[in-house]
Amino acid sequence: LGLNAGIPATDALVANRKALNRIWLETLASGNYNATQSQLDDLLDVALQCYYEGGDAVLQARALYGALAQPLSFDDTSICGGEIEERNQRDLALRSAFFVKVVPNPAKDRFSVQASGVPADAVLRVQITDLNGRVLKDTRVQNGEILAHAFSPGLYLCRVSTDDTPAAQIVKFVILP
């Protein structure tokens, strides 16, 4: 509790995390399954925030409130003031405007990464990873440029992004022996 209290609350995210940590340490972490009204009020103050602004502590405050008092239902569309729908629309527009494929797939030692929904001369950031998440190649190429690399036979992931599109596309591809 002392260490938690010593953290400077520089913004709402930190303040929410501190409040949640304090209440958790005072209750469940100590084997106490009863909260005071003040603790429940503090939890509700965090739980009633939009989680885009209040961070993951908002969702955890809701869960902790449910464990200590009673489960509540929250209408995030009302709480966030339509921000959820706006974010969903932006994300959908980004995903639908940018499509990637690896050609040929399966490949042997040469393949190209082709993106639609971006300019023909766009520079693509291409990361090739194995299934364990190890980055085997991280490079920038022109859209459609041939990549030649000595990959072992197997299944790989190709993560592609551009400077103009913050969302990345991930494509599975196979290297044949």
PDB file of C-alpha atoms in Angstrom:
ATOM      1  CA  LEU A   1       0.000   0.000   0.000  1.00  0.00           C
ATOM      2  CA  GLY A   2       2.867   2.370   0.784  1.00  0.00           C
ATOM      3  CA  LEU A   3       4.545   1.833  -2.573  1.00  0.00           C
ATOM      4  CA  ASN A   4       1.231   2.331  -4.377  1.00  0.00           C
ATOM      5  CA  ALA A   5       0.578   5.569  -2.464  1.00  0.00           C
ATOM      6  CA  GLY A   6       4.039   6.843  -3.407  1.00  0.00           C
ATOM      7  CA  ILE A   7       3.383   6.675  -7.142  1.00  0.00           C
ATOM      8  CA  PRO A   8       2.724  10.192  -8.458  1.00  0.00           C
ATOM      9  CA  ALA A   9      -0.691  10.406 -10.141  1.00  0.00           C
ATOM     10  CA  THR A  10       0.441  12.228 -13.284  1.00  0.00           C
ATOM     11  CA  ASP A  11      -2.748  11.620 -15.279  1.00  0.00           C
ATOM     12  CA  ALA A  12      -6.127   9.867 -15.183  1.00  0.00           C
ATOM     13  CA  LEU A  13      -4.655   6.508 -16.212  1.00  0.00           C
ATOM     14  CA  VAL A  14      -2.225   6.478 -13.293  1.00  0.00           C
ATOM     15  CA  ALA A  15      -4.834   7.805 -10.857  1.00  0.00           C
ATOM     16  CA  ASN A  16      -7.265   5.063 -11.902  1.00  0.00           C
ATOM     17  CA  ARG A  17      -4.604   2.371 -11.557  1.00  0.00           C
ATOM     18  CA  LYS A  18      -3.603   3.664  -8.102  1.00  0.00           C
ATOM     19  CA  ALA A  19      -7.219   3.680  -6.882  1.00  0.00           C
ATOM     20  CA  LEU A  20      -7.821   0.184  -8.203  1.00  0.00           C
ATOM     21  CA  ASN A  21      -4.560  -1.150  -6.725  1.00  0.00           C
ATOM     22  CA  ARG A  22      -5.309   0.433  -3.347  1.00  0.00           C
ATOM     23  CA  ILE A  23      -8.779  -1.073  -3.107  1.00  0.00           C
ATOM     24  CA  TRP A  24      -7.603  -4.492  -4.302  1.00  0.00           C
ATOM     25  CA  LEU A  25      -4.745  -4.475  -1.765  1.00  0.00           C
ATOM     26  CA  GLU A  26      -7.113  -3.432   1.032  1.00  0.00           C
ATOM     27  CA  THR A  27      -9.671  -6.116   0.150  1.00  0.00           C
ATOM     28  CA  LEU A  28      -9.166  -9.261  -1.926  1.00  0.00           C
ATOM     29  CA  ALA A  29      -5.372  -9.343  -1.726  1.00  0.00           C
ATOM     30  CA  SER A  30      -5.701  -9.358   2.077  1.00  0.00           C
ATOM     31  CA  GLY A  31      -8.422 -12.007   2.140  1.00  0.00           C
ATOM     32  CA  ASN A  32     -11.079  -9.389   2.889  1.00  0.00           C
ATOM     33  CA  TYR A  33     -14.174  -9.874   0.737  1.00  0.00           C
ATOM     34  CA  ASN A  34     -16.066  -6.884   2.189  1.00  0.00           C
ATOM     35  CA  ALA A  35     -15.591  -3.347   0.924  1.00  0.00           C
ATOM     36  CA  THR A  36     -16.462  -0.109   2.648  1.00  0.00           C
ATOM     37  CA  GLN A  37     -18.906   2.280   1.026  1.00  0.00           C
ATOM     38  CA  SER A  38     -16.010   4.652   0.348  1.00  0.00           C
ATOM     39  CA  GLN A  39     -14.112   1.898  -1.511  1.00  0.00           C
ATOM     40  CA  LEU A  40     -17.199   1.002  -3.550  1.00  0.00           C
ATOM     41  CA  ASP A  41     -17.735   4.683  -4.407  1.00  0.00           C
ATOM     42  CA  ASP A  42     -14.099   4.978  -5.537  1.00  0.00           C
ATOM     43  CA  LEU A  43     -14.502   1.856  -7.684  1.00  0.00           C
ATOM     44  CA  LEU A  44     -17.647   3.274  -9.278  1.00  0.00           C
ATOM     45  CA  ASP A  45     -15.846   6.553 -10.018  1.00  0.00           C
ATOM     46  CA  VAL A  46     -13.349   4.578 -12.105  1.00  0.00           C
ATOM     47  CA  ALA A  47     -15.845   2.038 -13.506  1.00  0.00           C
ATOM     48  CA  LEU A  48     -18.142   4.752 -14.890  1.00  0.00           C
ATOM     49  CA  GLN A  49     -15.418   6.231 -17.118  1.00  0.00           C
ATOM     50  CA  CYS A  50     -15.000   5.562 -20.820  1.00  0.00           C
ATOM     51  CA  TYR A  51     -12.293   2.902 -21.024  1.00  0.00           C
ATOM     52  CA  TYR A  52     -10.674   4.681 -23.994  1.00  0.00           C
ATOM     53  CA  GLU A  53      -9.872   7.553 -21.651  1.00  0.00           C
ATOM     54  CA  GLY A  54      -9.597   5.719 -18.328  1.00  0.00           C
ATOM     55  CA  GLY A  55      -7.592   2.723 -19.514  1.00  0.00           C
ATOM     56  CA  ASP A  56      -7.840  -0.937 -18.583  1.00  0.00           C
ATOM     57  CA  ALA A  57      -8.319  -0.008 -14.917  1.00  0.00           C
ATOM     58  CA  VAL A  58     -11.896   0.922 -15.873  1.00  0.00           C
ATOM     59  CA  LEU A  59     -12.705  -2.651 -16.894  1.00  0.00           C
ATOM     60  CA  GLN A  60     -10.870  -4.078 -13.896  1.00  0.00           C
ATOM     61  CA  ALA A  61     -12.723  -1.712 -11.541  1.00  0.00           C
ATOM     62  CA  ARG A  62     -15.984  -3.061 -12.941  1.00  0.00           C
ATOM     63  CA  ALA A  63     -14.875  -6.624 -12.266  1.00  0.00           C
ATOM     64  CA  LEU A  64     -13.653  -5.806  -8.767  1.00  0.00           C
ATOM     65  CA  TYR A  65     -16.923  -4.001  -7.978  1.00  0.00           C
ATOM     66  CA  GLY A  66     -18.809  -7.106  -9.115  1.00  0.00           C
ATOM     67  CA  ALA A  67     -16.673  -9.304  -6.855  1.00  0.00           C
ATOM     68  CA  LEU A  68     -17.072  -7.053  -3.804  1.00  0.00           C
ATOM     69  CA  ALA A  69     -20.670  -5.880  -4.193  1.00  0.00           C
ATOM     70  CA  GLN A  70     -22.816  -6.919  -7.131  1.00  0.00           C
ATOM     71  CA  PRO A  71     -22.273  -7.248 -10.867  1.00  0.00           C
ATOM     72  CA  LEU A  72     -23.425  -4.170 -12.748  1.00  0.00           C
ATOM     73  CA  SER A  73     -24.162  -3.580 -16.403  1.00  0.00           C
ATOM     74  CA  PHE A  74     -22.459  -0.643 -18.149  1.00  0.00           C
ATOM     75  CA  ASP A  75     -23.560   0.969 -21.413  1.00  0.00           C
ATOM     76  CA  ASP A  76     -20.235   1.919 -22.939  1.00  0.00           C
ATOM     77  CA  THR A  77     -21.880   3.560 -25.932  1.00  0.00           C
ATOM     78  CA  SER A  78     -23.543   6.074 -23.603  1.00  0.00           C
ATOM     79  CA  ILE A  79     -20.523   6.412 -21.342  1.00  0.00           C
ATOM     80  CA  CYS A  80     -18.097   7.036 -24.205  1.00  0.00           C
ATOM     81  CA  GLY A  81     -20.471   9.379 -26.026  1.00  0.00           C
ATOM     82  CA  GLY A  82     -20.363   7.614 -29.389  1.00  0.00           C
ATOM     83  CA  GLU A  83     -16.563   7.337 -29.371  1.00  0.00           C
ATOM     84  CA  ILE A  84     -16.832   3.541 -29.655  1.00  0.00           C
ATOM     85  CA  GLU A  85     -18.789   3.728 -32.901  1.00  0.00           C
ATOM     86  CA  GLU A  86     -16.408   6.343 -34.336  1.00  0.00           C
ATOM     87  CA  ARG A  87     -13.376   4.171 -33.514  1.00  0.00           C
ATOM     88  CA  ASN A  88     -15.057   1.087 -34.974  1.00  0.00           C
ATOM     89  CA  GLN A  89     -15.825   2.974 -38.195  1.00  0.00           C
ATOM     90  CA  ARG A  90     -12.226   4.254 -38.480  1.00  0.00           C
ATOM     91  CA  ASP A  91     -10.818   0.773 -37.844  1.00  0.00           C
ATOM     92  CA  LEU A  92     -13.181  -0.777 -40.387  1.00  0.00           C
ATOM     93  CA  ALA A  93     -12.238   1.830 -42.998  1.00  0.00           C
ATOM     94  CA  LEU A  94      -8.535   1.154 -42.455  1.00  0.00           C
ATOM     95  CA  ARG A  95      -8.956  -2.619 -42.641  1.00  0.00           C
ATOM     96  CA  SER A  96     -11.138  -2.566 -45.734  1.00  0.00           C
ATOM     97  CA  ALA A  97      -8.944  -0.069 -47.603  1.00  0.00           C
ATOM     98  CA  PHE A  98      -5.731  -2.075 -47.278  1.00  0.00           C
ATOM     99  CA  PHE A  99      -5.367  -5.685 -48.439  1.00  0.00           C
ATOM    100  CA  VAL A 100      -2.155  -7.735 -48.701  1.00  0.00           C
ATOM    101  CA  LYS A 101      -1.227 -10.991 -50.371  1.00  0.00           C
ATOM    102  CA  VAL A 102       1.987 -12.999 -50.826  1.00  0.00           C
ATOM    103  CA  VAL A 103       2.530 -14.288 -54.375  1.00  0.00           C
ATOM    104  CA  PRO A 104       3.126 -17.119 -55.018  1.00  0.00           C
ATOM    105  CA  ASN A 105       1.827 -18.835 -51.932  1.00  0.00           C
ATOM    106  CA  PRO A 106       3.232 -21.421 -51.351  1.00  0.00           C
ATOM    107  CA  ALA A 107       6.640 -20.213 -52.529  1.00  0.00           C
ATOM    108  CA  LYS A 108      10.148 -21.634 -52.719  1.00  0.00           C
ATOM    109  CA  ASP A 109      12.786 -18.950 -52.264  1.00  0.00           C
ATOM    110  CA  ARG A 110      11.293 -15.939 -54.027  1.00  0.00           C
ATOM    111  CA  PHE A 111       7.971 -14.200 -53.523  1.00  0.00           C
ATOM    112  CA  SER A 112       6.470 -10.742 -53.662  1.00  0.00           C
ATOM    113  CA  VAL A 113       4.261  -8.856 -51.265  1.00  0.00           C
ATOM    114  CA  GLN A 114       1.420  -7.109 -53.040  1.00  0.00           C
ATOM    115  CA  ALA A 115      -0.845  -4.551 -51.392  1.00  0.00           C
ATOM    116  CA  SER A 116      -4.053  -3.122 -52.779  1.00  0.00           C
ATOM    117  CA  GLY A 117      -5.695   0.005 -51.465  1.00  0.00           C
ATOM    118  CA  VAL A 118      -2.355   1.829 -51.395  1.00  0.00           C
ATOM    119  CA  PRO A 119      -0.531   3.688 -54.186  1.00  0.00           C
ATOM    120  CA  ALA A 120       1.230   1.439 -56.700  1.00  0.00           C
ATOM    121  CA  ASP A 121       4.613   2.902 -55.724  1.00  0.00           C
ATOM    122  CA  ALA A 122       3.961   2.688 -51.965  1.00  0.00           C
ATOM    123  CA  VAL A 123       6.785   1.581 -49.726  1.00  0.00           C
ATOM    124  CA  LEU A 124       5.743  -1.360 -47.571  1.00  0.00           C
ATOM    125  CA  ARG A 125       7.277  -2.319 -44.253  1.00  0.00           C
ATOM    126  CA  VAL A 126       7.459  -6.115 -44.314  1.00  0.00           C
ATOM    127  CA  GLN A 127       8.216  -8.237 -41.276  1.00  0.00           C
ATOM    128  CA  ILE A 128       8.515 -11.988 -41.726  1.00  0.00           C
ATOM    129  CA  THR A 129       8.154 -13.990 -38.505  1.00  0.00           C
ATOM    130  CA  ASP A 130       8.083 -17.645 -37.666  1.00  0.00           C
ATOM    131  CA  LEU A 131       5.237 -19.118 -35.644  1.00  0.00           C
ATOM    132  CA  ASN A 132       7.168 -18.459 -32.420  1.00  0.00           C
ATOM    133  CA  GLY A 133       7.118 -14.722 -33.149  1.00  0.00           C
ATOM    134  CA  ARG A 134      10.809 -14.423 -34.008  1.00  0.00           C
ATOM    135  CA  VAL A 135      11.382 -11.726 -36.627  1.00  0.00           C
ATOM    136  CA  LEU A 136      13.397 -13.321 -39.417  1.00  0.00           C
ATOM    137  CA  LYS A 137      13.329 -10.417 -41.844  1.00  0.00           C
ATOM    138  CA  ASP A 138      12.350  -6.776 -41.346  1.00  0.00           C
ATOM    139  CA  THR A 139      12.635  -4.652 -44.453  1.00  0.00           C
ATOM    140  CA  ARG A 140      11.031  -1.974 -46.590  1.00  0.00           C
ATOM    141  CA  VAL A 141      10.143  -2.800 -50.179  1.00  0.00           C
ATOM    142  CA  GLN A 142       8.237  -1.259 -53.055  1.00  0.00           C
ATOM    143  CA  ASN A 143       4.736  -2.655 -53.512  1.00  0.00           C
ATOM    144  CA  GLY A 144       5.118  -5.876 -55.528  1.00  0.00           C
ATOM    145  CA  GLU A 145       8.929  -6.040 -55.302  1.00  0.00           C
ATOM    146  CA  ILE A 146      10.403  -9.555 -55.294  1.00  0.00           C
ATOM    147  CA  LEU A 147      11.885 -10.739 -52.003  1.00  0.00           C
ATOM    148  CA  ALA A 148      14.528 -13.432 -52.094  1.00  0.00           C
ATOM    149  CA  HIS A 149      15.550 -15.044 -48.839  1.00  0.00           C
ATOM    150  CA  ALA A 150      16.672 -18.472 -47.728  1.00  0.00           C
ATOM    151  CA  PHE A 151      13.826 -19.500 -45.437  1.00  0.00           C
ATOM    152  CA  SER A 152      13.568 -23.045 -44.172  1.00  0.00           C
ATOM    153  CA  PRO A 153      10.455 -24.892 -45.364  1.00  0.00           C
ATOM    154  CA  GLY A 154       7.476 -24.129 -43.151  1.00  0.00           C
ATOM    155  CA  LEU A 155       4.668 -21.739 -42.260  1.00  0.00           C
ATOM    156  CA  TYR A 156       5.430 -18.035 -41.768  1.00  0.00           C
ATOM    157  CA  LEU A 157       3.601 -14.819 -41.011  1.00  0.00           C
ATOM    158  CA  CYS A 158       4.074 -11.705 -43.102  1.00  0.00           C
ATOM    159  CA  ARG A 159       3.133  -8.445 -41.341  1.00  0.00           C
ATOM    160  CA  VAL A 160       2.781  -5.504 -43.713  1.00  0.00           C
ATOM    161  CA  SER A 161       2.186  -1.826 -42.994  1.00  0.00           C
ATOM    162  CA  THR A 162       2.787   1.502 -44.687  1.00  0.00           C
ATOM    163  CA  ASP A 163       3.629   4.921 -43.347  1.00  0.00           C
ATOM    164  CA  ASP A 164       0.181   6.125 -44.461  1.00  0.00           C
ATOM    165  CA  THR A 165      -1.863   3.310 -42.892  1.00  0.00           C
ATOM    166  CA  PRO A 166      -1.312   2.721 -39.184  1.00  0.00           C
ATOM    167  CA  ALA A 167      -3.108  -0.637 -39.293  1.00  0.00           C
ATOM    168  CA  ALA A 168      -1.027  -3.635 -40.333  1.00  0.00           C
ATOM    169  CA  GLN A 169      -2.178  -6.648 -42.310  1.00  0.00           C
ATOM    170  CA  ILE A 170      -0.920 -10.136 -41.487  1.00  0.00           C
ATOM    171  CA  VAL A 171      -0.819 -12.896 -44.069  1.00  0.00           C
ATOM    172  CA  LYS A 172       0.176 -16.543 -43.576  1.00  0.00           C
ATOM    173  CA  PHE A 173       2.374 -18.076 -46.236  1.00  0.00           C
ATOM    174  CA  VAL A 174       4.215 -21.325 -46.827  1.00  0.00           C
ATOM    175  CA  ILE A 175       7.779 -21.956 -47.970  1.00  0.00           C
ATOM    176  CA  LEU A 176       8.248 -25.257 -49.799  1.00  0.00           C
ATOM    177  CA  PRO A 177      11.454 -27.313 -49.796  1.00  0.00           C
TER     178      PRO A 177
END
